[in-house]
CSV table of C-alpha atoms and ligand atoms in Angstrom, one decimal:
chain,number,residue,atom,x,y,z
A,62,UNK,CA,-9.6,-31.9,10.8
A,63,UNK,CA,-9.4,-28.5,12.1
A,64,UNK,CA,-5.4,-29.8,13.9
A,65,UNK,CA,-4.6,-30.8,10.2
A,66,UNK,CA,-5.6,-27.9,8.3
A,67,UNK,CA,-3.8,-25.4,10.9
A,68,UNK,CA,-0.6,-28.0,10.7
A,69,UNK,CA,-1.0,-27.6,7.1
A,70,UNK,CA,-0.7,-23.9,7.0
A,71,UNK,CA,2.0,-24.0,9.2
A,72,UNK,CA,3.7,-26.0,7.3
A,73,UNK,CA,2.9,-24.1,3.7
A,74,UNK,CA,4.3,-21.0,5.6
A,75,UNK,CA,7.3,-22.6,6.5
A,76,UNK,CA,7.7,-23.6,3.0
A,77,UNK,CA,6.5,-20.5,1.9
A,78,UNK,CA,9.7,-19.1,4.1
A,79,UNK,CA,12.0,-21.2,3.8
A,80,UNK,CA,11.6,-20.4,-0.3
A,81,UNK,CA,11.5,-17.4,-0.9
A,82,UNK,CA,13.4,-15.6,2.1
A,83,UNK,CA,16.7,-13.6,1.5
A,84,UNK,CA,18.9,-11.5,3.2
A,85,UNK,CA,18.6,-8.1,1.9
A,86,UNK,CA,21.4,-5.7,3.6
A,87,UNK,CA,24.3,-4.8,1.6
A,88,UNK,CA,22.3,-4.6,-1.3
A,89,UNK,CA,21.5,-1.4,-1.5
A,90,UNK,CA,17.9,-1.9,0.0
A,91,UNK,CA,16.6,1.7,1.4
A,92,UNK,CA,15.2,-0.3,4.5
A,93,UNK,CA,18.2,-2.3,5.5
A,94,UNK,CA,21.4,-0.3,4.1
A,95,UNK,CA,19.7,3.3,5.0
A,96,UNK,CA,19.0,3.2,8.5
A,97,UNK,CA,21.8,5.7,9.7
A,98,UNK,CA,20.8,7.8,7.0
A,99,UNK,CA,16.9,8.0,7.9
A,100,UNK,CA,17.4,6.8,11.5
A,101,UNK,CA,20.1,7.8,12.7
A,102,UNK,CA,21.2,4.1,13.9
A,103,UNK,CA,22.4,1.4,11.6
A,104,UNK,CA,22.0,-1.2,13.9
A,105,UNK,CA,18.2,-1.2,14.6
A,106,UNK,CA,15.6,-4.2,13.1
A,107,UNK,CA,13.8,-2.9,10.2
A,108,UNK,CA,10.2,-3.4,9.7
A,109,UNK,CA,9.5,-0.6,7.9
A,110,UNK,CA,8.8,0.9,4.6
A,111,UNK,CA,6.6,-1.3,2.6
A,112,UNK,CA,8.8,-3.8,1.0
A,113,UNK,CA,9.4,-7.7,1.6
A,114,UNK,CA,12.3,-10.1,2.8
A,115,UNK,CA,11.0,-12.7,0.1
A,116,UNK,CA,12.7,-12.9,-3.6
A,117,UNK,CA,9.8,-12.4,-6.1
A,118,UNK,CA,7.9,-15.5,-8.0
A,119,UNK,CA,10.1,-18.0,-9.6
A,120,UNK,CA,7.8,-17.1,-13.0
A,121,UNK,CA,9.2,-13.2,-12.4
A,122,UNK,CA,13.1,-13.8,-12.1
A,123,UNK,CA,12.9,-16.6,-14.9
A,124,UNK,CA,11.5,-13.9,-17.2
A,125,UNK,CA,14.0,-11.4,-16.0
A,126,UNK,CA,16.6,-13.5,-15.9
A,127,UNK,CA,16.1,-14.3,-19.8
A,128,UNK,CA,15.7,-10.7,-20.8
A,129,UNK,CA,19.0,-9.9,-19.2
A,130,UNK,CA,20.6,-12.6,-20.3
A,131,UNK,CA,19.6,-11.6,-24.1
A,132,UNK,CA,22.2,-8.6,-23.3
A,133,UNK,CA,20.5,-5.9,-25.5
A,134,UNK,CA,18.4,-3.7,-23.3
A,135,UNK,CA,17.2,-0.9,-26.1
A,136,UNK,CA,14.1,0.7,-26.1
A,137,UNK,CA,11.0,-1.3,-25.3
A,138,UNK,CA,7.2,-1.5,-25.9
A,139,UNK,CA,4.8,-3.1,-24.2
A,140,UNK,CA,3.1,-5.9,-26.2
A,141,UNK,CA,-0.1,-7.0,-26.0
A,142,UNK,CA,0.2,-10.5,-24.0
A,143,UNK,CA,1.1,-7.9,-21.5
A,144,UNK,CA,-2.4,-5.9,-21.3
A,145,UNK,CA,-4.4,-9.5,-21.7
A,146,UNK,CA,-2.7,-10.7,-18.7
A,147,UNK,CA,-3.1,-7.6,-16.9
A,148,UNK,CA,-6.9,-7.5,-17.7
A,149,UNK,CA,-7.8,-11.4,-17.0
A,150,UNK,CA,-5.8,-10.8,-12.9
A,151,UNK,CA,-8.4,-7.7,-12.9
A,152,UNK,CA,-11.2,-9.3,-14.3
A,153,UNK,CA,-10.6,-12.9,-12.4
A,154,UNK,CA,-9.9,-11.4,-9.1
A,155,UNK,CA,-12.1,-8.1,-9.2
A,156,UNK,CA,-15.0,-8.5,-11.7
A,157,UNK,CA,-13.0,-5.5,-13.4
A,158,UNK,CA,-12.5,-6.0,-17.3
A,159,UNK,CA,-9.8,-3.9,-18.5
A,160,UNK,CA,-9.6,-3.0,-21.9
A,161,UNK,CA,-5.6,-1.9,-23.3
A,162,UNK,CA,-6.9,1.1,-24.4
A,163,UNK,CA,-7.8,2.8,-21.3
A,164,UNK,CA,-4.0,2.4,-20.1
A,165,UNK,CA,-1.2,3.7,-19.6
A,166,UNK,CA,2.0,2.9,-18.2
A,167,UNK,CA,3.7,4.5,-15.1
A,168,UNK,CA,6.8,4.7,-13.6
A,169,UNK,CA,5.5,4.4,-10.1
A,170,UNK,CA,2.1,4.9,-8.5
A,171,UNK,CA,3.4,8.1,-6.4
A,172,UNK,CA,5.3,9.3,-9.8
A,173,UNK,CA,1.2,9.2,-10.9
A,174,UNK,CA,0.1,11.0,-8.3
A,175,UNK,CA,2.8,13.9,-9.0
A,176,UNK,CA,1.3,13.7,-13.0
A,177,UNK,CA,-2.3,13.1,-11.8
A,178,UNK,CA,-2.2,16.3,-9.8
A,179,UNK,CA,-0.9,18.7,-12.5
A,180,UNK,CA,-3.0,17.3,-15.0
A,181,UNK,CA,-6.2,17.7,-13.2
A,182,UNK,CA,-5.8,20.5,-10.5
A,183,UNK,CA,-4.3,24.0,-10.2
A,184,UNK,CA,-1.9,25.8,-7.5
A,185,UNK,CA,-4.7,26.4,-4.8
A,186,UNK,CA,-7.1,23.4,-5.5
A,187,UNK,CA,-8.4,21.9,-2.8
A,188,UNK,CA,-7.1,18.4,-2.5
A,189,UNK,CA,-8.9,16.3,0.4
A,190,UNK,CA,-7.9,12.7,1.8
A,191,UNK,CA,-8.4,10.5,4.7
A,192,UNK,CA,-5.8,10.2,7.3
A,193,UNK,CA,-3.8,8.3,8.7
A,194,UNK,CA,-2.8,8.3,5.0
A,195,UNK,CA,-0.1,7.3,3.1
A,196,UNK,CA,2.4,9.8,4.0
A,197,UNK,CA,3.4,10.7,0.1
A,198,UNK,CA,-0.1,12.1,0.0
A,199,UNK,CA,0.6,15.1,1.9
A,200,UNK,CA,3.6,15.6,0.4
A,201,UNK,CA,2.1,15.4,-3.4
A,202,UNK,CA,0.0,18.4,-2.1
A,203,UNK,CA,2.1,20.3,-0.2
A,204,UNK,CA,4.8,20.3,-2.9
A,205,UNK,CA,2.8,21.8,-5.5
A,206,UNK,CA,0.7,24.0,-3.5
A,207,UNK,CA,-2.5,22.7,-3.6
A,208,UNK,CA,-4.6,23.4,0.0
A,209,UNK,CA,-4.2,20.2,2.0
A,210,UNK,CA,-8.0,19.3,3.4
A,211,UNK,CA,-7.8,16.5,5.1
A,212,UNK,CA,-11.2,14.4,7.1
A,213,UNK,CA,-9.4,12.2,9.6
A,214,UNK,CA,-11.0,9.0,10.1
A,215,UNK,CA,-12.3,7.4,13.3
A,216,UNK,CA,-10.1,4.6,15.6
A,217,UNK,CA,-13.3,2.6,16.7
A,218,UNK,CA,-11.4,0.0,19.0
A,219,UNK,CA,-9.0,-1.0,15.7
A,220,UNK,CA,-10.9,-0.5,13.5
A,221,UNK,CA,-10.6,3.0,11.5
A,222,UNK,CA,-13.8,4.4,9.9
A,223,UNK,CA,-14.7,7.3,7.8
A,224,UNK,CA,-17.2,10.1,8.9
A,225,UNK,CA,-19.2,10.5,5.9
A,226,UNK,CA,-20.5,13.9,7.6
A,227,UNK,CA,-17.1,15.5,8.1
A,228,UNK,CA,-15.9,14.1,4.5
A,229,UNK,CA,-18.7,15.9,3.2
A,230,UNK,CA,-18.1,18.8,4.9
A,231,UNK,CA,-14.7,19.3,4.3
A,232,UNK,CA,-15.7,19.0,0.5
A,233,UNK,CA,-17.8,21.8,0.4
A,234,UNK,CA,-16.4,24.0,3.0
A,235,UNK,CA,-13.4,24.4,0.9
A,236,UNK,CA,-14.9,24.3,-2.3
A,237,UNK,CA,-12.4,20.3,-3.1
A,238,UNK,CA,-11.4,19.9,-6.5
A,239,UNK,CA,-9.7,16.1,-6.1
A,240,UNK,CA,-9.7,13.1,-3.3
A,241,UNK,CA,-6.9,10.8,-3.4
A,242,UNK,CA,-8.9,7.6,-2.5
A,243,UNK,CA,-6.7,5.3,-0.7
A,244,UNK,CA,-8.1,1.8,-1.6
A,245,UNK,CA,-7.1,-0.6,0.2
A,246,UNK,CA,-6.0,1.6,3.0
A,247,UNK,CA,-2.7,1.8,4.1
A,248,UNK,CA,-2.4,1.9,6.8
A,249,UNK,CA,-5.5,2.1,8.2
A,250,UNK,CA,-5.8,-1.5,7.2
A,251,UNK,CA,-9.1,-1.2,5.9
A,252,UNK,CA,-10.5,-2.7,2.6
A,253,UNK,CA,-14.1,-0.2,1.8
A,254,UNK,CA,-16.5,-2.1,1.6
A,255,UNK,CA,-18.5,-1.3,-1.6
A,256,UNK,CA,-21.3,0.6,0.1
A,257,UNK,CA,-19.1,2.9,2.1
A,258,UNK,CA,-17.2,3.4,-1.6
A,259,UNK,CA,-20.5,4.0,-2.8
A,260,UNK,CA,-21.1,7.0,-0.4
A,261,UNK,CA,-17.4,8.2,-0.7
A,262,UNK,CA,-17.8,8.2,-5.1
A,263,UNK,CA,-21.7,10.1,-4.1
A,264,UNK,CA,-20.4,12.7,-2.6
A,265,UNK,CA,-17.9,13.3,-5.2
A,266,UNK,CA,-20.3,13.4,-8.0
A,267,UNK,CA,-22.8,15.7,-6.2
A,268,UNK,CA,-19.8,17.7,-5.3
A,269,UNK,CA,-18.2,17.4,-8.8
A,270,UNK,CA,-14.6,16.4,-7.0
A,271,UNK,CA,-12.4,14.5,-9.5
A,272,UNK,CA,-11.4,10.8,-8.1
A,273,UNK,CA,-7.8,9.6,-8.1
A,274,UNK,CA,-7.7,5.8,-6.7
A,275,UNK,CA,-4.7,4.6,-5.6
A,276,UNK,CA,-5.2,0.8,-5.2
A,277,UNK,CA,-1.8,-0.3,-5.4
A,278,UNK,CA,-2.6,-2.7,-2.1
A,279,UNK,CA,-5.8,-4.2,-4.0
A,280,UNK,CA,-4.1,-7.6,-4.2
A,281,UNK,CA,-4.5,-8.0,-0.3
A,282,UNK,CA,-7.7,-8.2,1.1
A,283,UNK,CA,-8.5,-11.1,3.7
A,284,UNK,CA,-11.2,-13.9,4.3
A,285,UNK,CA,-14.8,-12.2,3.7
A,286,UNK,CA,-13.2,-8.7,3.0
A,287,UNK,CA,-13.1,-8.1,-1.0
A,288,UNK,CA,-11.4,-5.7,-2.5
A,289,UNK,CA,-13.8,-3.4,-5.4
A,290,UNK,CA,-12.0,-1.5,-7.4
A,291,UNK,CA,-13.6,2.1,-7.6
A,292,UNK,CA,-14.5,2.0,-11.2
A,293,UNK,CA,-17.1,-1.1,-10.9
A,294,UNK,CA,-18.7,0.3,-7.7
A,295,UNK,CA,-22.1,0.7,-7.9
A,296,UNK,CA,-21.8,-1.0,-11.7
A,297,UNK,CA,-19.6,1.4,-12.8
A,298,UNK,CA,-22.3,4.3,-12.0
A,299,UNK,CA,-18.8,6.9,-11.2
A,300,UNK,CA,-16.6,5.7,-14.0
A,301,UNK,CA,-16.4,9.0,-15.5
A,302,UNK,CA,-14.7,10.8,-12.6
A,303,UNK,CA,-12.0,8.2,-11.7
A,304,UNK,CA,-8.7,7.9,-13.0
A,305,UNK,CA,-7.3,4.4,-11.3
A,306,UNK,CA,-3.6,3.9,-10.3
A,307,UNK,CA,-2.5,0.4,-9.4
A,308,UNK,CA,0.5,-2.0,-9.5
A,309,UNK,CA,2.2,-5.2,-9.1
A,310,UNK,CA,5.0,-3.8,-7.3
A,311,UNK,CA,3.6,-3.9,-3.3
A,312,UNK,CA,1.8,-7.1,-4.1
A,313,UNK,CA,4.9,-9.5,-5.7
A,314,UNK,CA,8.0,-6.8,-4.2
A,315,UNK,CA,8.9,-4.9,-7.4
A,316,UNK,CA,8.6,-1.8,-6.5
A,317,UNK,CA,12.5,-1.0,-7.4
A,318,UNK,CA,11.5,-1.9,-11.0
A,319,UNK,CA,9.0,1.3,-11.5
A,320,UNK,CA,6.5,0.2,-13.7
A,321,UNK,CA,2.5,0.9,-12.6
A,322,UNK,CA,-0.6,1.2,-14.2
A,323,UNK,CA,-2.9,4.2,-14.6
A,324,UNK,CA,-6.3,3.0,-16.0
A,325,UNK,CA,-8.2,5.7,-17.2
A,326,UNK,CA,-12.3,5.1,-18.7
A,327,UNK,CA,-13.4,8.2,-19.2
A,328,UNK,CA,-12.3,9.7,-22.9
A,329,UNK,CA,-11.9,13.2,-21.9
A,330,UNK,CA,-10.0,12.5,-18.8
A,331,UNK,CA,-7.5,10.1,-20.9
A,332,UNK,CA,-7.3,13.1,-23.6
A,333,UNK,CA,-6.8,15.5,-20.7
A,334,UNK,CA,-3.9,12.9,-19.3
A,335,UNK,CA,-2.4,12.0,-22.9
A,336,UNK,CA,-1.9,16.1,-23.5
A,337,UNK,CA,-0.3,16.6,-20.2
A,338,UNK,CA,2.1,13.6,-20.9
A,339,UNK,CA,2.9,14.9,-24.1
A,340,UNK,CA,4.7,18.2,-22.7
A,341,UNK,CA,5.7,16.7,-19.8
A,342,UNK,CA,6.2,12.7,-19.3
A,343,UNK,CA,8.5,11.9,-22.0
A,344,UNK,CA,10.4,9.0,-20.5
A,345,UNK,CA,10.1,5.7,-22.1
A,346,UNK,CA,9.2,1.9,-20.7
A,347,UNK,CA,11.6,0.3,-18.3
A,348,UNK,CA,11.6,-2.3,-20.1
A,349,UNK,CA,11.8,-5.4,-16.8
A,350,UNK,CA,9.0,-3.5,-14.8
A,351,UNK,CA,6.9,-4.7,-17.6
A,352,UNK,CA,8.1,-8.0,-18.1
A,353,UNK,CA,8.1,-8.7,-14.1
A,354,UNK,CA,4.9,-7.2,-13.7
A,355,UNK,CA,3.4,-9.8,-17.1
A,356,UNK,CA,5.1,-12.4,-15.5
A,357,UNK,CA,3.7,-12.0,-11.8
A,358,UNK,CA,0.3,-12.0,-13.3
A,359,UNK,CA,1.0,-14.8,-15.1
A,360,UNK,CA,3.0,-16.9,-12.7
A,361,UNK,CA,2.2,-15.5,-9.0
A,362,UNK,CA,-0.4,-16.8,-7.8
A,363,UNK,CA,0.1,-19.8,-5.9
A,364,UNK,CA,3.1,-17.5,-4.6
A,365,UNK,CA,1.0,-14.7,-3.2
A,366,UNK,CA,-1.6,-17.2,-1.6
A,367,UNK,CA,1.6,-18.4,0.4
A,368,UNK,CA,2.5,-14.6,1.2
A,369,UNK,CA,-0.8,-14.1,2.1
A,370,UNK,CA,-0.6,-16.7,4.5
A,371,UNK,CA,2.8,-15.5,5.6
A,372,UNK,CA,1.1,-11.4,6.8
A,373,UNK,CA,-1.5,-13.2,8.3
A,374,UNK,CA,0.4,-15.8,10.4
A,375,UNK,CA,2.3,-12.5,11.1
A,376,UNK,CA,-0.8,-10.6,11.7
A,377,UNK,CA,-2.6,-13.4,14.5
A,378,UNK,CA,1.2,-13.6,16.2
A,379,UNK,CA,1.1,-9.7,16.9
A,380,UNK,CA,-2.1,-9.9,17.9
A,381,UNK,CA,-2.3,-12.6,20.4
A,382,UNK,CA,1.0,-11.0,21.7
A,383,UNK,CA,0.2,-7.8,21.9
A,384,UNK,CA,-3.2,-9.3,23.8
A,385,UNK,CA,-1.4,-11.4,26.3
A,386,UNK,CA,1.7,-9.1,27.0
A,387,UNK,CA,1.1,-5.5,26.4
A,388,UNK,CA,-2.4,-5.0,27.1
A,389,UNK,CA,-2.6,-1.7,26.9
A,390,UNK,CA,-1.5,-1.5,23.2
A,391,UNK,CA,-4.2,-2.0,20.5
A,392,UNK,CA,-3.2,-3.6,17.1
A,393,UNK,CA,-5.5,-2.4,14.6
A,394,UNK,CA,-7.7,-4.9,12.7
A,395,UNK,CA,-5.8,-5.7,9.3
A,396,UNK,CA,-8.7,-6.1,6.5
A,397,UNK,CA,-6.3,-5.6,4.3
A,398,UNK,CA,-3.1,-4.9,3.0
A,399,UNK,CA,0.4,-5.8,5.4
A,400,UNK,CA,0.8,-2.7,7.4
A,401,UNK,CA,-1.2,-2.4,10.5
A,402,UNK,CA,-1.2,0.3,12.7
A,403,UNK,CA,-0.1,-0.2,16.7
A,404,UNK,CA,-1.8,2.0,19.2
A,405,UNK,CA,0.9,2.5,22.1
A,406,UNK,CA,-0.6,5.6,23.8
A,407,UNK,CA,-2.6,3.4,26.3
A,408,UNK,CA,1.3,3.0,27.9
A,409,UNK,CA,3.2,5.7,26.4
A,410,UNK,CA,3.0,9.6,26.2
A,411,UNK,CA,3.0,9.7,22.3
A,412,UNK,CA,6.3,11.9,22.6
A,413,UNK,CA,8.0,9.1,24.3
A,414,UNK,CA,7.4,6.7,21.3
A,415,UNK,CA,10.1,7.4,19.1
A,416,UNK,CA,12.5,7.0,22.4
A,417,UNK,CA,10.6,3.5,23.3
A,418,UNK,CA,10.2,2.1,20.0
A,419,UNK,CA,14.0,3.0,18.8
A,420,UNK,CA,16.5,3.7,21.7
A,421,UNK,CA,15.0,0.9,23.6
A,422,UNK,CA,13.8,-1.7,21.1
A,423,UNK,CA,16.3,-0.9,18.4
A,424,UNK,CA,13.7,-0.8,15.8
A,425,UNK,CA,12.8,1.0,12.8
A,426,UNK,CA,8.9,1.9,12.4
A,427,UNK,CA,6.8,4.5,10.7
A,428,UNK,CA,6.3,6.5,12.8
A,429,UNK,CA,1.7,7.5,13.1
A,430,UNK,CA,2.7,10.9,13.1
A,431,UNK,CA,4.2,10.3,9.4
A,432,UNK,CA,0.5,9.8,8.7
A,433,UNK,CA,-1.0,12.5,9.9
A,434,UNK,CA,-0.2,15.4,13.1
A,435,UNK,CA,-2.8,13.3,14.9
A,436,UNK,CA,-0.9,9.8,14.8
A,437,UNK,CA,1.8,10.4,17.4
A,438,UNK,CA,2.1,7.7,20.2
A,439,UNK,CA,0.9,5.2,16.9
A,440,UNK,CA,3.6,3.0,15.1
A,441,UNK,CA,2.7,0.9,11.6
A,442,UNK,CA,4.7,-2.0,11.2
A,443,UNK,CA,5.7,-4.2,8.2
A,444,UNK,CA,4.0,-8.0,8.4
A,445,UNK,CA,5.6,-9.1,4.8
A,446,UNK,CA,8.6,-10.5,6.3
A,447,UNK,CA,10.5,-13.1,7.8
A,448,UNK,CA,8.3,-14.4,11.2
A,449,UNK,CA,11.6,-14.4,13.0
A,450,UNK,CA,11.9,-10.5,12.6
A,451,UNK,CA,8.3,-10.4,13.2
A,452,UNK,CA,8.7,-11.8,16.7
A,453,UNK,CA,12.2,-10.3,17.3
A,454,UNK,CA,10.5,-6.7,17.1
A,455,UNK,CA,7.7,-8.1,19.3
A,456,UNK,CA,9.8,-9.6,22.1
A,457,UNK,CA,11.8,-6.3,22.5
A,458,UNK,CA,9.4,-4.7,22.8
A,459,UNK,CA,7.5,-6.8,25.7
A,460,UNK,CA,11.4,-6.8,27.3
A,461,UNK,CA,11.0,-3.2,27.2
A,462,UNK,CA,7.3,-2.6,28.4
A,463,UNK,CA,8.0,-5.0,31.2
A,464,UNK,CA,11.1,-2.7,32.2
A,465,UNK,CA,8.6,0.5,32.2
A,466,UNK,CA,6.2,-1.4,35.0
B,814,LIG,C1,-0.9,3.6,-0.9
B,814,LIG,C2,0.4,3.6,-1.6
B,814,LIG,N1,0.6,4.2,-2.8
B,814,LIG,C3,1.8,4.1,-3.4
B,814,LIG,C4,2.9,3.4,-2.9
B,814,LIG,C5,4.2,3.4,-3.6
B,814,LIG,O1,4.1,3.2,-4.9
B,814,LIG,P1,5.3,3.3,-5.9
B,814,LIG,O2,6.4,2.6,-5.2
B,814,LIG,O3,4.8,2.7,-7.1
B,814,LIG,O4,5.5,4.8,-6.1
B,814,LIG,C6,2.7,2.8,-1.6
B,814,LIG,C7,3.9,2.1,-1.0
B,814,LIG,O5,3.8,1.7,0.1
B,814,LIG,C8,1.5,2.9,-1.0
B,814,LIG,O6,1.3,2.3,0.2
């Protein structure tokens, strides 16, 4: 039985592969076509950024397809089917029932954080978060000059954990206005479990510290690991100091179609958004982001089980090579989301990565140090993709580790 089921999902990946797989360079993909530019080497392997080799849901480019093939692109709205089929993904999959009029539309989760962060903070707020983070985090901070606190979590063995302590520390030694909640995390890999979001949202109420969740990675959370969306922790308890930021874009590869959704509960902190956007987000829908996005939530399931099945294939290959090759390199665990992190410092002085991982191997990573000063001698790599570039990356860089013995 067991022999069948595993042939079974081999097979479905292959399927899954064979499908949906498409070359990407020459079409003015940032990962592929922009590797001289941000690398300084055309010719290395990319699996970075967090974008896929696989063409989106056939449900997705058939409703595209039949917008653009209308002809007329004018300006757009978004209709209602579209906020019932956003609600009944959130409600069916997280036990989170959305109602349309707590919404509003984005034209990117990181564009968000930009609004999110003028809105609800000043120049010289403190703004903490959790690295390794998400490297736009910093930036979002450091660009408008808000203090950058950060409370770094713990590598135990893989596994990266969050020191409630220090978190609450940092929060009142500096006096922290704002976290930016990274839910799943990328790329620590980890999906919170609802107790530990518990005691992150506690410490923000007792400390009055506004909540902005970005859970743009929420659709990927594996076996017993569930994804809870920060407003129905604890029943809903902190509702009133979250403002939610997700998307379909990582989870069905959109993201060049900029369309995201901020979900905001609380009435004053909607106001307090809608008067912001009204002296300073004037820009309309794009008017495919929300058709793609309707349609992936209408049509992707079955589509994103066999991606799922695709990382993870990905994620057990790394791992058992990484294991039986390069011993001295530790894969973090992946709860979640496609990005895990590679500890190489067990064989590497962390300033000798970016030489190993890209002069030797030919490969473009990001880089830990991206994700926080501490990261250096980390790489994270990108599991949504072909297995054949998953194993190409791997074999160089055994080739090369053997070489350095
Ligand atoms: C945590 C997180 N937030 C936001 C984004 C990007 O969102 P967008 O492309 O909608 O700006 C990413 C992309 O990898 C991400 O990992």
């Amino acid at each position: 039985m067991i022999t069948y089921g595993r042939k079974r999902w081999i097979l479905d990946i292959q399927s899954f592969v064979d499908k949906y797989y498409v070359e990407r360079r020459n079409t003015n993909s940032t990962k592929w076509d922009l590797l001289e530019e941000r690398f300084g080497d055309p010719d290395l392997l990319p699996i970075w950024v967090a974008d896929m080799e696989f063409k989106a849901p056939e449900g997705v480019i058939d409703a595209l397809t039949e917008r653009v093939q209308h002809g007329a692109y004018g300006y757009s709205f978004i209709p209602d089917s579209y906020y019932e089929t956003y609600s009944s993904w959130m409600e069916k999959h997280f036990g989170y029932k959305v109602e349309k009029e707590w919404c509003r539309p984005a034209t990117g989760v990181v564009s968000a954080l930009y609004w999110f962060m003028n809105c609800y903070t000043e120049e010289g707020d403190a703004v903490i978060i959790t690295p390794p983070v998400y490297y736009p985090f910093f930036n979002v901070i450091k660009e408008l000059d808000r203090k950058l606190v950060t409370a770094d979590m713990t590598d135990n063995d893989g596994r990266f954990e969050l020191d409630f302590d220090l978190f609450e520390q940092q929060i009142e030694e500096n006096d922290v206005k704002l976290f930016i909640l990274c839910s799943p995390h990328n790329p620590a890999g980890r999906v919170w479990t609802e107790d530990e979001l518990e005691q992150m949202l506690s410490i923000c109420e007792k400390h009055d510290v506004l909540v902005i969740a970005d859970e743009i990675h929420q659709d990927f959370a594996y076996g017993e690991h569930k994804h809870v969306p920060a407003p129905v922790v604890a029943g809903g308890k902190y509702t009133d100091r979250i403002v939610l930021v997700n998307a379909a874009s990582k989870s069905f590869n959109l993201p060049g179609l900029l369309h995201a959704n901020i979900v905001i509960e609380n009435d004053d902190l909607r106001q307090q958004f809608d008067n912001y956007a009204g002296q300073h987000i004037q820009s309309e829908k794009n008017i495919l982001g929300h058709i793609a996005t309707e349609a992936a939530y209408e049509t992707g399931e079955a589509w994103l089980d066999g991606l799922r099945s695709v990382i993870l294939s990905n994620y057990d290959y790394i791992k058992k090579q990484f294991a039986e090759h390069i011993p001295e390199a530790k894969v973090s665990k992946l709860e979640g989301t496609y990005l895990p992190l590679i500890n190489l410092r067990g064989f590497l002085d962390p300033e000798d990565t970016k030489a190993f991982v890209q002069e030797k191997c030919k490969l473009a990573v990001d880089y830990g140090e991206w994700f926080g000063e501490d990261y250096e001698g980390y790489i994270r790599l990108n599991l949504a993709t072909h297995p054949k570039f998953v194993k190409e990356a791997v074999n160089r860089m055994v080739e090369e580790y053997k070489k350095l013995k």
